[in-house]
Short mmCIF file of C-alpha atoms in Angstrom, two decimals:
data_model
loop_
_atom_site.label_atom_id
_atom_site.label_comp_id
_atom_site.label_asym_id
_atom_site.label_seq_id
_atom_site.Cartn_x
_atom_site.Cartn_y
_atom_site.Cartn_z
CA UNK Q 1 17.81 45.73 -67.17
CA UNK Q 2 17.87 42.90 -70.00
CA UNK Q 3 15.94 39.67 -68.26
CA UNK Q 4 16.95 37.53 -71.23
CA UNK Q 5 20.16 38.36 -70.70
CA UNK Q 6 19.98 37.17 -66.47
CA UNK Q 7 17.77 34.67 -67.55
CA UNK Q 8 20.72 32.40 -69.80
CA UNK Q 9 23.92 34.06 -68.44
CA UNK Q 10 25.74 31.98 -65.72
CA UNK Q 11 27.89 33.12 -63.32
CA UNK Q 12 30.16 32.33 -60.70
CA UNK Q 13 27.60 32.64 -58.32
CA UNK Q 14 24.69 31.41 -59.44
CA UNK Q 15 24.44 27.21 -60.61
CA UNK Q 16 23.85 25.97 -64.12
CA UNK Q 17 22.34 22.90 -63.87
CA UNK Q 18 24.17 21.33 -67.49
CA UNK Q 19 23.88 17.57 -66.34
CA UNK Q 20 24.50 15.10 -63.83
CA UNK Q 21 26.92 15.25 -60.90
CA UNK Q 22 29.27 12.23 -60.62
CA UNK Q 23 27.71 10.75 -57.71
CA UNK Q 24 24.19 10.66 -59.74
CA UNK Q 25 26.05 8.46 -62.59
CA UNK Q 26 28.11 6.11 -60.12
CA UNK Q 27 25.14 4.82 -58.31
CA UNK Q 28 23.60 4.67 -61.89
CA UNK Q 29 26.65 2.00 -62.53
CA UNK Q 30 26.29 0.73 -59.45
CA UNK Q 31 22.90 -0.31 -60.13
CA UNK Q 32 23.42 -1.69 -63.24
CA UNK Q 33 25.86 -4.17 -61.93
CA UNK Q 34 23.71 -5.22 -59.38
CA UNK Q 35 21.05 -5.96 -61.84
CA UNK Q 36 23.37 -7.70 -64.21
CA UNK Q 37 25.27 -9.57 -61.20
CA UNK Q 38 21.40 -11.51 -60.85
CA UNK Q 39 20.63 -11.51 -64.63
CA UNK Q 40 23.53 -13.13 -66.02
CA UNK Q 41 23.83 -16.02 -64.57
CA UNK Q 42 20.11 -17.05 -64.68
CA UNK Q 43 20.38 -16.55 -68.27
CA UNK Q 44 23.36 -18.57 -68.95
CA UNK Q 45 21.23 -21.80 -66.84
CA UNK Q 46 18.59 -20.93 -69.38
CA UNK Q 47 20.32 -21.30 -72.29
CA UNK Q 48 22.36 -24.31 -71.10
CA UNK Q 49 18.61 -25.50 -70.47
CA UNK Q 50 17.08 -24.93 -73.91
CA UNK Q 51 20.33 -26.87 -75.45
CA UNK Q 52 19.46 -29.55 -72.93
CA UNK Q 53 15.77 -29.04 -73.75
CA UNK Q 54 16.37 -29.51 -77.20
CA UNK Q 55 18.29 -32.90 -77.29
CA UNK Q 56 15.37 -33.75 -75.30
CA UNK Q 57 13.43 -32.87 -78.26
CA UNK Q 58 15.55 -34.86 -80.81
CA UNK Q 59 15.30 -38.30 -79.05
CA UNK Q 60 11.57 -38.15 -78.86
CA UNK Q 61 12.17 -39.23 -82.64
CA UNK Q 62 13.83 -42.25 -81.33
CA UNK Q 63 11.29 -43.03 -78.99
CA UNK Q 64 8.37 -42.72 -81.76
CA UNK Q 65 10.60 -45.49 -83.71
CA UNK Q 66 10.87 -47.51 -81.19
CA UNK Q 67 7.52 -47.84 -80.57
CA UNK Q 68 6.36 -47.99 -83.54
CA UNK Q 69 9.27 -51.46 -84.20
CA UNK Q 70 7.90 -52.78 -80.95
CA UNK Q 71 4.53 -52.54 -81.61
CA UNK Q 72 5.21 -54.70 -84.72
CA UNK Q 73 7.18 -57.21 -83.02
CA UNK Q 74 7.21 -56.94 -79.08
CA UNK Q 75 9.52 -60.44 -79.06
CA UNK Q 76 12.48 -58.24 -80.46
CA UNK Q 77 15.52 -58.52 -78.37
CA UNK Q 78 18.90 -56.46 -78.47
CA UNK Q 79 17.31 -53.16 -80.09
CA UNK Q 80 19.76 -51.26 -82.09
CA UNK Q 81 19.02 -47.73 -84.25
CA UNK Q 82 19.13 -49.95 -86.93
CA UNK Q 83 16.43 -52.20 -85.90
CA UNK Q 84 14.47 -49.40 -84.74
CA UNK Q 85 14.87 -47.96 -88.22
CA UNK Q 86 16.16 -44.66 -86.54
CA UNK Q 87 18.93 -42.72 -88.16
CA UNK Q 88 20.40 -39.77 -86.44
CA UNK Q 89 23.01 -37.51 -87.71
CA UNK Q 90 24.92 -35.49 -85.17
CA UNK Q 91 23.64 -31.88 -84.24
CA UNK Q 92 25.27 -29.12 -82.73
CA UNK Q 93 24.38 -30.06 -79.46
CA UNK Q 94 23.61 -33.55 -79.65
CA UNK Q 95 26.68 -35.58 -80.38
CA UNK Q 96 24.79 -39.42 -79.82
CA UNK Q 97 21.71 -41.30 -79.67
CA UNK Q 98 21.87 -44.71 -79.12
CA UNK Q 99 18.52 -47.49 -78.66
CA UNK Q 100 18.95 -50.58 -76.77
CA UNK Q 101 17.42 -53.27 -74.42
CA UNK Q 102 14.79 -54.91 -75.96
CA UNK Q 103 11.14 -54.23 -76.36
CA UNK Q 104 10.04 -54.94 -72.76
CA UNK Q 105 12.81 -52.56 -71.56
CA UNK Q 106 13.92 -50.41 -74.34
CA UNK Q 107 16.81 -47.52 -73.49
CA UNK Q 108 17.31 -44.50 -75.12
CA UNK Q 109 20.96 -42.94 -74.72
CA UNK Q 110 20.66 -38.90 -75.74
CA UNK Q 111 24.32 -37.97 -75.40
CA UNK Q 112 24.37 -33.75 -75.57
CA UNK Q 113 27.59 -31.59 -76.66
CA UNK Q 114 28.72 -28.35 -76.44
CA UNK Q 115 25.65 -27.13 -74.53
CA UNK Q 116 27.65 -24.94 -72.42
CA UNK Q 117 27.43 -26.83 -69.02
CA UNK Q 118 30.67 -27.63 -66.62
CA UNK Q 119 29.97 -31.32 -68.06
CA UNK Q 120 27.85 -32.03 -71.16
CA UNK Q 121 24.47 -34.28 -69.73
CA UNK Q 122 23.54 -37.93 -70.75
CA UNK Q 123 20.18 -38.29 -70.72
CA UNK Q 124 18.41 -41.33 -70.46
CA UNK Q 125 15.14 -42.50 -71.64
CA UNK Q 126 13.82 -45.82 -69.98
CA UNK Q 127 11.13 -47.43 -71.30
CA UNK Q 128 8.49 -50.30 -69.52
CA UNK Q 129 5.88 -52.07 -71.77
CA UNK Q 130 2.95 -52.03 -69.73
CA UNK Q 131 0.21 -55.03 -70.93
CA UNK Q 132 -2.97 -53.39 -70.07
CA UNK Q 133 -2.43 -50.55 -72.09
CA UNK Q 134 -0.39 -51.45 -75.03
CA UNK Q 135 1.88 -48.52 -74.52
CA UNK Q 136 5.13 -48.22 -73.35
CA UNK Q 137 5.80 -45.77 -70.44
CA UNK Q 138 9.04 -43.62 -70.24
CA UNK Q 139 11.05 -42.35 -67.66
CA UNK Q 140 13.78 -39.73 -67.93
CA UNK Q 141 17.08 -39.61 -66.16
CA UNK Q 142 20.48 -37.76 -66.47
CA UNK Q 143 24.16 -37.93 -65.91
CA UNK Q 144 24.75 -34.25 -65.18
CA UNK Q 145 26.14 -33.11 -61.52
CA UNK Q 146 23.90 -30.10 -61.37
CA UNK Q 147 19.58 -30.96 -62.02
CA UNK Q 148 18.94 -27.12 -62.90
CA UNK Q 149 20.44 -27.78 -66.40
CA UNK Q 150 18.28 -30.38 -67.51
CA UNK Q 151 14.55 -30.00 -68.34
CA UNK Q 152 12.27 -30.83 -64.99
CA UNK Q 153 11.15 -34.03 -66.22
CA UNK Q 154 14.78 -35.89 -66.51
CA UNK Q 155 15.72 -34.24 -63.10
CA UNK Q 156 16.84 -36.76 -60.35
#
């Protein structure tokens, strides 16, 4: 008798094993989706938050201006970019950002674009001059209808 030939020969009777059965790769696909059904949405709130995140980022240019123009002059009144000496150019996800109030109260308007979200957030900075420390305090608040797209700070 040849064993290496009844070791590699296949017949109708005996099984082959050459792969995997059909029900093995459809609950392979069916976990898959399951996984990516969770995963996909959580990452698109993520990235929607590091756009966010990121105008965030951009303003806290304005807000080093600004207090660096108000702790030169705290009588200024009706605080503009230009009096602030801040310039911004538009980014790819921030479209705006506009200083006002005046040096008691300054505002900071960070206006976002394109970030991905049902409806682009407006974030505000506002600002209170507090005496005994010489410093001005912010506060962070947004426009958007959902808080999970906004970094937790500026959520309402």
């Amino acid at each position: 008798m040849n064993t290496a030939r009844s070791k590699t020969h296949c017949t109708i009777n005996t099984m082959c094993s050459r792969g995997f059965t059909l029900i093995e790769l459809m609950i392979v696909i069916a976990v898959i989706s399951i996984i990516l059904s969770i995963a996909l949405p959580t990452y698109f709130t993520y990235q929607v938050r590091a756009k966010v995140g990121e105008a965030l980022s951009v303003g806290m240019g304005a807000k080093t201006s600004l207090s660096d123009t108000c702790q030169s002059d705290m009588a200024l009144t009706n605080l503009t970019n230009s009096r602030a000496g801040f310039i911004y150019d538009p980014s790819l996800w921030v479209s705006s950002i506009v200083i006002s109030g005046d040096c008691s109260e300054p505002l900071i308007t960070i206006t976002t674009q394109n970030t991905g979200a049902s409806t682009d957030p407006v974030i505000t900075l506002t600002g209170s001059f507090t005496l005994a420390s010489g410093r001005i305090v912010w506060v962070c608040s947004n426009t958007s209808s959902s808080n999970n797209v906004v970094p937790a700070e500026c959520r309402s």
